[in-house]
Amino acid sequence: MRHLLLLVLLATTLKAGEAPRWAQMDYGPTMGCSLQIGNEYVLRALIVRLDKEKQTYVAYDLETMRVAAMWTGGFIDGNGVIFKSEHHAQPKPVGTLLWSNPIGPGWANKDGSFVDPRPQYVAKYNMPQGGSELTREGQPMPKEWVQYKGHYLHGQQVVVSYAINGCAVLERPRLSAAGSLMRTITVAPSSIEQRVDLAASGPYCTAGGAGAVDVTIAEITGREIGIIPPRKEARTFFVVISQKEEIPQSADAFAGLMSEKLINGGPARWPETITTQLTPGTGDGPYVVDTVTAPDDNPWKSWMRFGGLDFFPGGKRAALCTWSGDVWIVSGLDGTTLTWKRYATGLQEPLGLVITDDGIVLTCRNAIMRLHDLNNDGEADFYEAFNTDIHLTRQFHEFALDLTRDKAGNFYFAKGATPGRGGPNFDLWSLHNGGFFRLSPDGKKLDVVARGLRAPNGIGIGPNGEMTTGDNQGSWVPVCPLNRIRAGGFVGIPDGVPGDVKPTKRDPPIIWMPMDVDNSSGCQVWAPDDRWGPFAGSMLHLSYGKSSLFSVMTQEIGDVMQGALTKFPLTFATGIMRARFNPADGQLYVCGLRGWQTNGARDGAFQRVRYVGKPVAMAMGYAVTKDGIDLTFSQPLDKTEAENVDNWALQQFNVLWSAKYGSPEVSVADPAKHARDTVIVAKATLKADGKTVSLTIPGIQPVNCLVIKPRIATADGTAITAHINATINVVP
């Protein structure tokens, strides 16, 4: 056998002084990411650290359960959006690549074939090198052949769990005495032979261990293939893949390499807890923003950029995930002293989180994951692949976003599209780009509810099953919409709909939001009761780009919904994206991060919007009438000011739904002009309830963006000047 040629990889070049933030972080025993190895990509890589010195690693391809590569001399170079904020790039191994395996199944099917059944497609990527290529990456394998189940952690040891042809497999990677990869494998009983692709002919592959009596290694078509015969009992054996011939270890030395204790929870990896203080908000208004201080200064340099949150029953504890792959649990939310505990690490870009009776469930780029603490020590021991049906590409913008549930227990999330470098171009569309998804409570059935989204960084499921999303301006998204989602709906980008026939009209959003109002949307959430003031039952909308919170007012005419929103006069520390109401105190908690295209100042923050009991003076209701608009406010109004038409300044404009990036503000009166039109208010009438103003608008008609600037006051003299941004889809 020949020795495999060593490929020396370019090491990361660091500036003098402190390492960049991403490079300081300890990611734990494993890390999920998309990884470039040579000219190939592993889109669902699970990188496993093999030594205490953090120098030697192996990467599994969780789509095919092949061992994709082994390298030594460093970790990764940090290319990519999650590390260095680089677009159109993926990280690469640093150091010396010892060996790698090409894209394809890591194990044979029941007939002994390694032929990849996934269709090839042309992957056109609008990257610096341009061009296109044929690939199969990003597509799940048939589950009856290969299915990743998850992985266990026992201290720093890792056991990967998967199934091959329905046969359960446990695999523990580790270093041999000589520093080679030792794959310790336990296979369940099976009536058929199984074959595992170990390496190209070149490395020395040696099987050993008590369970390897009948395991053979054969060179077949230039590959080293491990052959495992049918068996009535489970077998455990190991295979060493080495650059030089090694003497197989004895059964005594092998004993204990795989045992039950490794999959039943182990010693804590992060026993330290971190204490912070809740910082109360200040201000004279009815709402203040408290800061649940994050553990930014922590022993593992974990980067606190929050992508999801949820509360445990009772509301005293919450779980939050970070963009870099962590899950943290914070306790003490009923007081001012907070205790943070690191619960999980190494997840692939988790940007949504829900707590269920069966564990913490997360939306990750590679899968929907569910975490289990098997020994109740406050750390996840089993990272379960709850659902792996998602298709993905290597495109950086294809985030898997948010996670929430309906009353039936279904999960909902969304995925981003694949915009290229500026202009109207998009990179490859997979089956799931730009989709809004429903996942059954058991994780077995994934449905695409609607298509056409671009960057839906936040969704909402209302108390009556309402489905909503925000989006992000770009090609086919003229300004940020607040979308109503319905089954079979189309909400933006024609390329997001499979097939040759593309939509020529999109579903109307509830609201088109001008760029100075929201340039990049977050999630939606509904206030459950009056503990949070007068907004019980109302929808709220978060802006990641403007770090803002809005109250949403909706009207339904026939099967068309339209609405308006107005901003709370509050300041947040970061780009807020996720929100939950705490069942204990009834207050709104928000979290988010600073990636790009946000005015948020901090990398991440967790904050509480607390109602202090003072009167609220804001718009609460919006309705289009045949003669104009009715606006309802939270308090009785000063009649003289409310009925003075000079106190109402209205402007309107349309936007163009097209392949161009964004849209100008287009005059309604003269579409050839890029300008806002002044809207005349002929009459303002305060209704008998003292809170609702009817604005008479001659010639009222559908319009994308209607900006209402009141200059009125409540009956007790409190000024109301907050702008109201509305959309008119239909006039009754």
XYZ file of C-alpha atoms in Angstrom:
732
model
C 0.000 0.000 0.000
C 1.149 3.524 -0.766
C 1.486 6.276 1.774
C -0.979 9.117 1.377
C 0.571 12.387 0.243
C 0.364 15.017 3.004
C -1.213 18.301 2.010
C 0.020 21.277 4.010
C -2.743 23.801 4.557
C -2.353 27.519 4.910
C -2.347 28.515 8.565
C -4.360 31.391 9.901
C -2.470 34.672 9.967
C -3.225 36.669 13.093
C -2.446 40.265 13.835
C -0.048 41.062 16.627
C -1.665 41.095 20.032
C -4.972 39.549 20.947
C -6.487 36.855 18.768
C -9.798 37.657 17.060
C -12.922 36.898 19.039
C -13.819 33.740 17.123
C -10.326 32.275 17.627
C -10.355 32.814 21.392
C -13.455 30.681 21.927
C -13.353 27.101 23.197
C -16.051 25.393 21.104
C -16.127 22.194 23.157
C -15.353 18.598 22.107
C -17.231 18.978 18.799
C -18.252 21.707 16.412
C -20.833 21.638 13.636
C -20.099 23.770 10.595
C -19.841 23.828 6.827
C -16.265 22.953 5.944
C -14.209 23.267 2.775
C -11.685 20.479 2.282
C -9.665 20.983 -0.857
C -12.188 21.610 -3.624
C -15.035 19.835 -1.852
C -17.487 20.983 0.786
C -18.890 19.184 3.799
C -22.047 21.133 4.532
C -22.945 19.179 7.676
C -19.527 18.599 9.165
C -19.140 17.436 12.746
C -15.589 18.277 13.765
C -14.339 16.183 16.678
C -11.333 17.242 18.721
C -8.993 14.291 19.317
C -6.376 15.663 21.710
C -6.063 17.895 24.749
C -3.676 20.185 22.914
C -6.418 21.103 20.404
C -4.195 20.263 17.471
C -5.690 17.128 15.899
C -9.206 16.819 14.497
C -11.425 14.542 12.464
C -14.510 15.657 10.535
C -17.579 13.512 9.902
C -19.977 14.221 7.048
C -23.346 13.811 8.749
C -25.156 13.505 5.410
C -23.321 10.351 4.357
C -21.665 9.253 7.624
C -18.265 9.189 5.974
C -15.181 10.355 7.782
C -14.428 13.319 5.560
C -10.929 14.219 6.735
C -8.317 14.140 9.465
C -5.779 16.872 10.071
C -3.258 18.039 12.641
C -1.474 21.262 13.474
C -4.437 23.527 14.130
C -8.193 23.974 14.065
C -9.865 25.986 11.277
C -9.016 29.269 9.573
C -12.227 31.066 10.540
C -13.356 31.905 7.027
C -17.086 32.493 6.806
C -19.821 34.727 8.100
C -20.144 33.243 11.585
C -16.462 33.698 12.408
C -14.975 36.633 10.488
C -18.206 38.005 8.985
C -16.909 37.005 5.546
C -19.587 36.363 2.954
C -19.342 33.650 0.290
C -16.704 31.634 2.182
C -16.458 28.536 4.353
C -13.801 27.610 6.922
C -10.946 25.278 6.018
C -8.762 23.053 8.195
C -5.518 24.587 9.418
C -2.259 22.626 9.503
C -1.534 19.350 7.748
C -4.308 17.384 6.080
C -3.403 13.757 6.810
C -6.036 12.248 4.552
C -9.539 12.875 3.245
C -12.382 10.966 1.622
C -14.439 12.238 -1.328
C -18.146 13.042 -1.224
C -20.171 9.846 -1.126
C -21.680 7.289 1.231
C -19.472 6.214 4.104
C -21.245 2.859 4.249
C -22.689 0.602 1.549
C -26.392 0.013 1.108
C -28.014 -3.365 1.813
C -26.846 -4.604 -1.594
C -23.227 -3.680 -0.939
C -23.194 -0.655 -3.256
C -21.494 2.660 -2.494
C -23.077 4.460 -5.460
C -24.466 7.764 -4.218
C -28.219 7.791 -4.998
C -28.631 11.532 -4.625
C -29.063 13.369 -7.927
C -26.256 15.533 -9.193
C -27.093 19.147 -9.803
C -25.327 22.168 -11.211
C -24.172 24.283 -8.301
C -23.872 27.823 -9.634
C -22.305 30.027 -7.014
C -21.864 33.740 -7.537
C -18.559 33.701 -5.698
C -15.262 35.371 -6.571
C -14.135 32.413 -8.669
C -17.492 32.280 -10.465
C -18.388 29.259 -12.537
C -20.420 26.226 -11.626
C -19.898 22.589 -10.802
C -21.729 19.309 -10.479
C -22.307 18.201 -6.908
C -24.561 16.153 -4.647
C -23.806 18.076 -1.469
C -26.523 19.314 0.839
C -29.063 16.587 0.128
C -30.000 14.056 2.817
C -29.351 10.412 2.041
C -32.295 7.968 2.059
C -33.030 7.262 5.725
C -33.369 3.546 5.126
C -29.692 3.622 4.084
C -28.001 6.285 6.223
C -29.433 8.215 9.146
C -27.528 10.358 11.610
C -29.110 9.997 15.054
C -26.951 12.375 17.074
C -23.891 12.249 19.269
C -23.095 11.659 22.931
C -20.587 13.496 25.087
C -18.879 11.896 28.077
C -16.490 14.480 29.416
C -14.295 15.230 26.399
C -15.088 11.888 24.731
C -17.476 11.739 21.768
C -19.670 8.884 20.550
C -21.455 9.346 17.226
C -24.802 7.567 16.802
C -26.252 6.619 13.428
C -28.043 3.848 11.565
C -26.931 1.966 8.451
C -29.570 -0.059 6.617
C -31.639 0.074 9.796
C -28.772 -1.231 11.928
C -27.773 0.920 14.910
C -24.127 2.006 14.980
C -22.130 3.738 17.700
C -18.718 5.120 16.832
C -16.070 6.648 19.032
C -13.161 8.424 17.309
C -9.892 8.710 19.205
C -6.162 8.793 18.662
C -4.162 5.586 18.656
C -0.934 5.341 20.606
C 0.937 6.462 17.491
C -1.367 9.419 16.826
C -3.475 7.840 14.089
C -7.260 7.773 13.912
C -8.851 4.865 15.741
C -12.525 4.358 14.909
C -14.108 2.216 17.632
C -17.382 0.914 16.229
C -20.252 -1.020 17.791
C -22.748 -2.491 15.331
C -26.087 -3.957 16.366
C -27.179 -7.451 15.273
C -27.956 -7.657 11.567
C -28.926 -10.308 9.070
C -26.952 -8.661 6.272
C -23.308 -7.907 5.627
C -22.202 -4.316 6.099
C -19.384 -2.482 4.411
C -17.681 0.703 5.544
C -15.504 2.859 3.283
C -12.396 3.659 5.309
C -9.942 5.426 3.023
C -8.362 5.504 -0.388
C -5.689 2.908 -0.927
C -2.676 4.484 0.703
C -3.106 4.702 4.479
C -2.680 1.535 6.478
C -6.067 0.306 7.709
C -6.009 -2.304 10.457
C -8.930 -3.856 12.329
C -8.625 -5.057 15.898
C -10.449 -5.747 19.127
C -12.414 -8.688 20.421
C -15.298 -8.002 18.064
C -13.086 -7.883 14.992
C -12.619 -11.648 14.689
C -14.590 -11.809 11.462
C -14.049 -8.224 10.270
C -11.867 -8.016 7.202
C -10.370 -5.132 5.264
C -10.154 -5.467 1.517
C -8.935 -3.188 -1.237
C -11.851 -2.772 -3.644
C -11.695 -0.397 -6.634
C -8.961 1.646 -5.016
C -10.647 1.957 -1.623
C -9.978 0.333 1.727
C -13.290 -1.330 2.644
C -14.140 -2.826 6.017
C -16.426 -5.856 5.678
C -18.602 -6.814 8.660
C -20.416 -10.141 8.297
C -24.003 -10.825 9.437
C -24.247 -11.432 13.187
C -26.745 -12.411 15.843
C -25.110 -10.300 18.523
C -23.708 -6.787 18.654
C -20.028 -6.519 17.768
C -17.472 -3.921 18.865
C -14.204 -3.524 17.004
C -11.807 -0.790 16.027
C -10.102 0.267 12.832
C -6.850 2.234 12.807
C -6.248 4.465 9.780
C -2.581 5.357 9.774
C 0.220 6.759 7.679
C 2.416 3.895 8.823
C 1.836 0.300 9.794
C 0.766 -0.091 13.410
C 0.612 -3.223 15.507
C -3.028 -3.897 16.432
C -3.808 -3.405 20.089
C -4.590 -6.430 22.192
C -8.040 -7.231 23.468
C -6.909 -6.144 26.932
C -5.829 -2.748 25.680
C -9.044 -2.523 23.724
C -11.288 -3.247 26.710
C -13.359 -0.273 27.774
C -12.977 1.690 24.549
C -16.742 1.515 24.099
C -18.979 0.984 27.096
C -22.459 1.848 28.291
C -21.157 4.620 30.512
C -20.154 6.660 27.478
C -23.777 7.043 26.402
C -25.380 7.597 29.802
C -23.941 10.949 30.760
C -20.513 11.775 32.073
C -18.548 14.297 34.093
C -19.354 17.959 33.615
C -17.246 19.795 31.071
C -18.135 23.292 32.267
C -18.798 23.028 36.015
C -18.284 26.719 36.690
C -21.286 29.019 36.924
C -21.130 32.748 36.315
C -23.019 35.341 38.321
C -24.273 38.593 36.833
C -26.749 41.230 37.927
C -29.999 42.359 36.373
C -29.722 46.045 35.540
C -33.075 47.822 35.931
C -34.142 50.178 33.197
C -34.861 53.838 33.779
C -37.244 56.325 32.249
C -40.524 58.121 32.806
C -42.606 56.104 30.348
C -44.933 53.156 30.905
C -42.262 50.699 29.715
C -38.607 50.390 30.666
C -35.896 48.091 29.324
C -34.080 46.001 31.930
C -30.858 44.228 30.977
C -30.367 40.590 31.916
C -26.601 40.905 31.930
C -24.946 38.209 29.829
C -21.782 36.358 30.954
C -19.557 37.972 28.333
C -16.538 37.399 30.565
C -16.477 33.602 30.811
C -13.670 31.018 31.017
C -14.346 29.635 27.534
C -14.494 33.012 25.752
C -17.932 32.028 24.500
C -19.235 34.715 22.161
C -22.616 35.853 23.488
C -24.527 36.550 20.283
C -28.005 35.284 21.080
C -30.150 33.607 18.422
C -33.016 32.137 20.433
C -34.606 31.964 23.858
C -37.361 30.239 25.786
C -38.470 29.785 29.385
C -38.626 26.697 31.524
C -41.907 26.064 33.363
C -42.268 28.543 36.192
C -40.389 31.292 34.357
C -37.452 31.538 36.776
C -35.040 29.998 34.271
C -34.461 30.492 30.563
C -32.337 28.849 27.882
C -30.586 30.885 25.210
C -28.574 29.754 22.191
C -25.696 31.623 20.613
C -24.815 31.966 16.947
C -21.439 30.328 17.667
C -23.115 27.104 18.799
C -23.630 27.310 22.568
C -26.692 26.903 24.769
C -26.692 28.638 28.155
C -29.197 28.428 31.010
C -29.794 31.473 33.178
C -31.438 31.156 36.597
C -32.762 33.761 39.007
C -35.034 35.686 36.660
C -37.397 36.293 39.570
C -34.726 38.413 41.276
C -31.722 40.581 40.513
C -28.858 38.079 40.909
C -28.499 35.833 37.870
C -26.634 32.541 37.537
C -25.473 31.366 34.113
C -24.474 27.778 33.246
C -23.068 26.569 29.950
C -25.335 23.718 28.853
C -24.237 22.722 25.327
C -21.649 23.576 22.676
C -20.726 22.889 19.074
C -24.134 23.262 17.428
C -24.199 24.454 13.820
C -25.432 28.056 13.843
C -28.452 27.668 16.148
C -30.847 30.578 15.568
C -34.039 29.351 17.203
C -34.911 27.579 20.455
C -37.962 26.015 22.107
C -38.136 24.215 25.457
C -40.352 21.114 25.482
C -41.079 18.398 28.026
C -38.644 16.185 26.103
C -35.702 18.566 25.910
C -34.432 21.784 24.386
C -35.110 21.871 20.638
C -33.063 24.087 18.333
C -33.137 25.239 14.744
C -29.620 24.654 13.422
C -28.295 25.054 9.920
C -27.758 21.302 9.535
C -30.785 19.901 11.399
C -33.402 20.412 14.042
C -31.592 19.249 17.178
C -32.911 18.173 20.579
C -30.722 18.180 23.682
C -30.877 15.725 26.583
C -29.241 15.924 30.005
C -28.960 12.211 30.777
C -27.541 12.477 34.297
C -29.132 15.746 35.464
C -25.868 17.600 35.972
C -26.949 20.696 34.071
C -25.203 19.830 30.792
C -26.442 18.163 27.625
C -25.048 14.660 27.128
C -26.963 13.591 24.017
C -27.332 15.879 21.016
C -30.214 14.221 19.192
C -30.800 14.841 15.492
C -34.539 15.414 15.851
C -35.039 16.003 12.119
C -32.459 15.942 9.306
C -34.694 16.400 6.265
C -33.547 19.922 5.427
C -31.770 20.518 2.109
C -29.048 23.147 2.127
C -26.279 24.676 0.053
C -22.908 26.169 0.900
C -24.304 29.702 0.455
C -23.612 31.791 3.547
C -27.006 33.544 3.542
C -29.015 30.340 3.863
C -29.652 30.616 7.587
C -32.169 28.404 9.359
C -34.141 30.895 11.411
C -36.258 31.009 14.553
C -38.357 28.283 16.153
C -41.792 28.393 17.727
C -44.784 26.095 18.274
C -48.534 26.109 17.866
C -51.083 24.784 20.352
C -50.947 21.329 18.737
C -47.205 21.090 19.387
C -46.047 21.549 15.782
C -42.744 23.368 15.304
C -42.280 26.244 12.839
C -39.160 27.827 11.385
C -37.937 29.450 8.167
C -34.893 29.381 5.903
C -33.066 32.076 4.009
C -32.530 32.352 0.278
C -29.187 32.453 -1.547
C -28.570 36.002 -2.811
C -25.424 36.486 -4.850
C -23.030 39.400 -4.810
C -25.355 42.363 -5.312
C -27.852 42.882 -8.080
C -30.675 40.499 -8.905
C -28.605 37.327 -9.020
C -29.206 34.348 -6.774
C -26.949 31.401 -6.225
C -28.270 27.872 -6.462
C -31.759 27.254 -5.096
C -32.230 24.022 -3.230
C -35.561 22.424 -2.445
C -35.841 24.341 0.827
C -34.316 27.792 0.248
C -36.647 30.591 1.269
C -39.250 28.295 2.822
C -41.552 28.532 5.830
C -41.738 25.111 7.511
C -43.951 23.063 9.793
C -42.461 20.082 11.653
C -44.682 17.548 13.388
C -44.411 17.200 17.192
C -42.540 13.892 16.846
C -40.044 15.383 14.386
C -40.874 12.911 11.623
C -42.857 14.986 9.115
C -41.514 18.195 7.596
C -43.796 20.291 5.383
C -43.126 23.427 3.365
C -46.007 25.766 4.204
C -45.023 28.689 1.967
C -42.170 29.778 -0.304
C -40.418 32.854 -1.636
C -38.708 34.282 1.456
C -35.336 36.010 1.303
C -34.013 36.458 4.852
C -36.872 35.747 7.269
C -34.985 36.413 10.491
C -38.017 35.894 12.670
C -41.459 34.347 12.480
C -44.587 34.294 14.603
C -47.341 31.848 15.506
C -50.342 33.602 17.005
C -52.799 32.418 19.651
C -55.308 31.454 16.959
C -52.795 29.777 14.662
C -51.811 32.926 12.760
C -48.536 32.485 10.855
C -46.303 35.476 10.123
C -42.760 36.372 9.100
C -40.666 39.410 8.534
C -38.087 39.619 5.759
C -35.122 41.641 4.570
C -34.956 44.075 1.656
C -33.244 42.861 -1.497
C -34.070 41.389 -4.887
C -37.837 40.779 -5.109
C -38.191 42.330 -1.645
C -38.595 46.069 -2.294
C -38.784 46.974 1.408
C -39.248 44.818 4.483
C -42.692 43.186 4.580
C -44.595 41.820 7.522
C -45.984 38.719 5.848
C -49.103 36.780 6.602
C -48.318 33.145 5.839
C -50.944 30.784 4.493
C -50.633 27.211 3.289
C -49.336 27.147 -0.268
C -48.506 30.833 -0.114
C -45.917 32.713 -2.139
C -44.336 35.743 -0.496
C -41.545 37.125 -2.617
C -38.859 35.490 -4.743
C -40.099 33.548 -7.805
C -36.956 31.389 -7.936
C -37.944 30.034 -4.537
C -40.798 28.087 -6.136
C -39.662 24.774 -7.712
C -40.463 24.082 -11.340
C -40.291 25.980 -14.592
C -43.480 27.985 -14.084
C -42.824 30.850 -11.687
C -45.363 33.058 -9.904
C -46.070 36.474 -11.391
C -47.775 37.890 -8.310
C -46.970 37.618 -4.612
C -49.349 37.392 -1.669
C -49.878 40.883 -0.247
C -48.105 41.478 3.059
C -49.878 42.846 6.090
C -47.557 45.850 5.999
C -44.801 47.138 3.749
C -42.337 48.903 6.086
C -40.255 51.828 4.786
C -36.510 51.417 5.113
C -36.268 54.153 7.741
C -38.738 52.159 9.862
C -37.364 48.618 9.555
C -34.519 47.610 7.265
C -34.161 44.038 8.575
C -36.940 42.323 10.469
C -37.008 40.069 13.508
C -39.813 37.936 14.921
C -43.438 38.513 15.892
C -45.034 37.691 19.247
C -48.457 38.235 20.831
C -49.023 39.770 24.274
C -50.935 37.110 26.255
C -52.645 39.216 28.927
C -52.941 42.622 30.594
C -49.893 42.188 32.843
C -47.999 43.877 30.013
C -50.345 46.810 29.744
C -53.183 47.433 27.291
C -51.810 45.266 24.455
C -53.332 41.910 25.474
C -53.944 39.856 22.331
C -51.982 42.268 20.131
C -49.132 41.363 17.809
C -45.697 42.858 18.387
C -42.943 43.055 15.778
C -39.184 43.242 16.328
C -36.710 45.006 14.078
C -33.217 43.538 14.044
C -31.935 46.309 11.784
C -33.319 49.231 13.784
C -33.100 47.529 17.211
C -36.726 48.472 17.760
C -40.052 47.133 19.016
C -43.392 47.850 17.330
C -47.054 47.364 18.108
C -48.968 45.913 15.150
C -52.614 46.676 14.343
C -54.393 44.495 11.800
C -57.627 44.527 9.843
C -59.086 41.666 7.823
C -61.421 42.364 4.918
C -62.616 39.165 3.294
C -59.521 36.988 3.043
C -57.123 39.945 2.844
C -55.237 41.239 5.877
C -53.717 44.687 6.125
C -52.311 46.645 8.996
C -50.217 49.337 10.590
C -47.495 49.532 13.186
C -46.111 52.098 15.574
C -42.829 52.124 17.463
C -42.409 51.898 21.206
C -40.150 54.749 22.407
C -37.505 52.350 23.703
C -33.804 51.763 23.075
C -32.242 48.300 22.860
C -28.599 47.293 23.126
C -28.428 45.061 20.051
C -30.355 43.925 16.986
C -33.318 42.260 18.693
C -34.620 39.188 16.842
C -36.343 36.801 19.275
C -39.017 37.385 21.908
C -40.916 35.443 24.531
C -43.357 36.448 27.250
C -42.363 35.030 30.622
C -45.249 33.011 32.078
C -44.222 34.027 35.599
C -44.067 37.817 35.439
C -45.970 38.372 32.186
C -43.228 40.617 30.805
C -41.608 40.595 27.361
C -38.046 39.291 27.052
C -36.045 39.880 23.874
C -32.614 38.849 22.672
C -30.482 39.296 19.604
C -27.092 39.968 18.161
C -25.079 42.241 15.924
C -24.099 40.606 12.653
C -24.407 43.140 9.880
C -27.060 45.622 8.738
C -28.093 46.603 12.262
C -27.649 49.720 14.366
C -27.299 47.562 17.480
C -24.269 48.548 19.523
C -23.473 45.294 21.328
C -22.525 41.884 19.927
C -25.462 40.404 21.802
C -27.921 41.164 24.578
C -30.798 39.704 26.602
C -33.287 42.319 27.804
C -36.700 42.612 29.431
C -39.376 45.094 28.404
C -41.193 45.752 31.673
C -44.542 47.482 32.069
C -44.422 49.768 35.113
C -48.146 50.486 35.300
C -48.259 54.020 33.938
C -50.841 55.050 31.317
C -49.912 54.207 27.718
C -50.515 56.792 24.998
C -50.164 54.946 21.681
C -52.179 53.882 18.662
C -53.991 50.598 19.286
C -56.262 50.036 16.289
C -56.260 50.623 12.518
C -59.115 50.155 10.079
C -59.600 51.270 6.492
C -63.103 52.512 5.685
C -64.721 53.467 2.410
C -64.104 57.136 3.254
C -60.734 57.005 4.985
C -59.076 55.525 8.063
C -60.092 54.938 11.664
C -57.313 55.076 14.253
C -57.968 53.983 17.820
C -55.725 55.070 20.676
C -55.139 53.659 24.140
C -56.527 56.692 25.976
C -59.262 59.290 25.456
C -58.021 62.100 23.243
C -58.190 65.855 23.427
C -61.109 66.511 21.084
C -59.868 69.845 19.773
C -56.442 68.536 18.846
C -57.744 65.260 17.448
C -60.205 67.028 15.132
C -57.732 69.619 13.860
C -56.784 68.376 10.382
C -53.546 70.348 10.582
C -52.436 67.908 13.294
C -52.459 65.043 10.809
C -49.633 64.834 8.242
C -49.967 61.909 5.836
C -47.722 60.729 3.009
C -47.942 57.735 0.720
C -45.905 55.894 -1.881
C -45.711 52.548 -3.626
C -42.782 50.178 -4.064
C -41.818 48.040 -7.041
C -41.800 44.264 -6.698
C -38.996 43.333 -9.094
C -35.683 41.543 -9.428
C -33.843 44.769 -8.681
C -32.301 45.146 -5.253
C -34.834 47.114 -3.224
C -37.103 49.758 -4.675
C -37.382 53.506 -4.964
C -40.306 55.261 -3.311
C -42.740 55.607 -6.203
C -45.354 58.331 -6.422
C -48.935 57.070 -6.452
C -50.125 60.099 -8.403
C -47.324 59.892 -10.984
C -45.517 56.518 -11.050
C -42.780 58.047 -13.188
C -41.645 60.045 -10.168
C -39.683 58.738 -7.213
C -41.290 60.668 -4.400
C -43.775 60.552 -1.562
C -47.185 62.084 -2.172
C -48.935 64.249 0.375
C -52.309 62.838 1.403
C -55.053 65.343 2.160
C -57.120 64.815 5.296
C -60.427 66.557 4.608
C -61.898 65.975 8.043
C -60.979 64.438 11.402
C -63.777 63.274 13.690
C -63.432 61.969 17.235
C -65.936 59.177 17.782
C -68.141 58.690 20.816
C -65.637 56.388 22.557
C -63.277 59.344 22.783
C -60.375 57.188 21.561
C -61.065 56.650 17.849
C -60.406 59.277 15.196
C -61.975 58.940 11.753
C -59.829 60.562 9.095
C -61.748 61.402 5.937
C -59.439 60.965 2.933
C -60.903 61.827 -0.471
C -60.078 59.235 -3.116
C -58.599 56.752 -0.678
C -57.120 53.813 -2.572
C -54.826 50.834 -2.052
C -51.222 51.849 -1.410
C -48.110 50.035 -0.257
C -46.843 52.562 2.268
C -48.932 55.129 4.116
C -47.084 57.219 6.704
C -49.252 58.905 9.326
C -47.650 61.574 11.518
C -50.025 62.691 14.284
C -49.455 65.711 16.485
C -52.200 65.232 19.033
C -52.605 64.681 22.767
C -54.614 62.658 25.213
C -57.359 64.266 27.251
C -54.907 64.719 30.130
C -52.359 66.427 27.887
C -49.900 63.621 27.068
C -48.447 64.201 23.599
C -48.833 61.537 20.898
C -46.395 62.038 18.051
C -45.234 58.497 17.194
C -45.502 57.783 13.482
C -47.909 55.127 12.257
C -46.815 53.192 9.174
C -49.609 51.426 7.336
C -50.517 49.497 4.209
C -53.842 49.552 2.390
C -54.340 46.350 0.415
C -58.070 46.799 -0.073
C -60.660 49.529 0.517
C -64.073 48.176 1.595
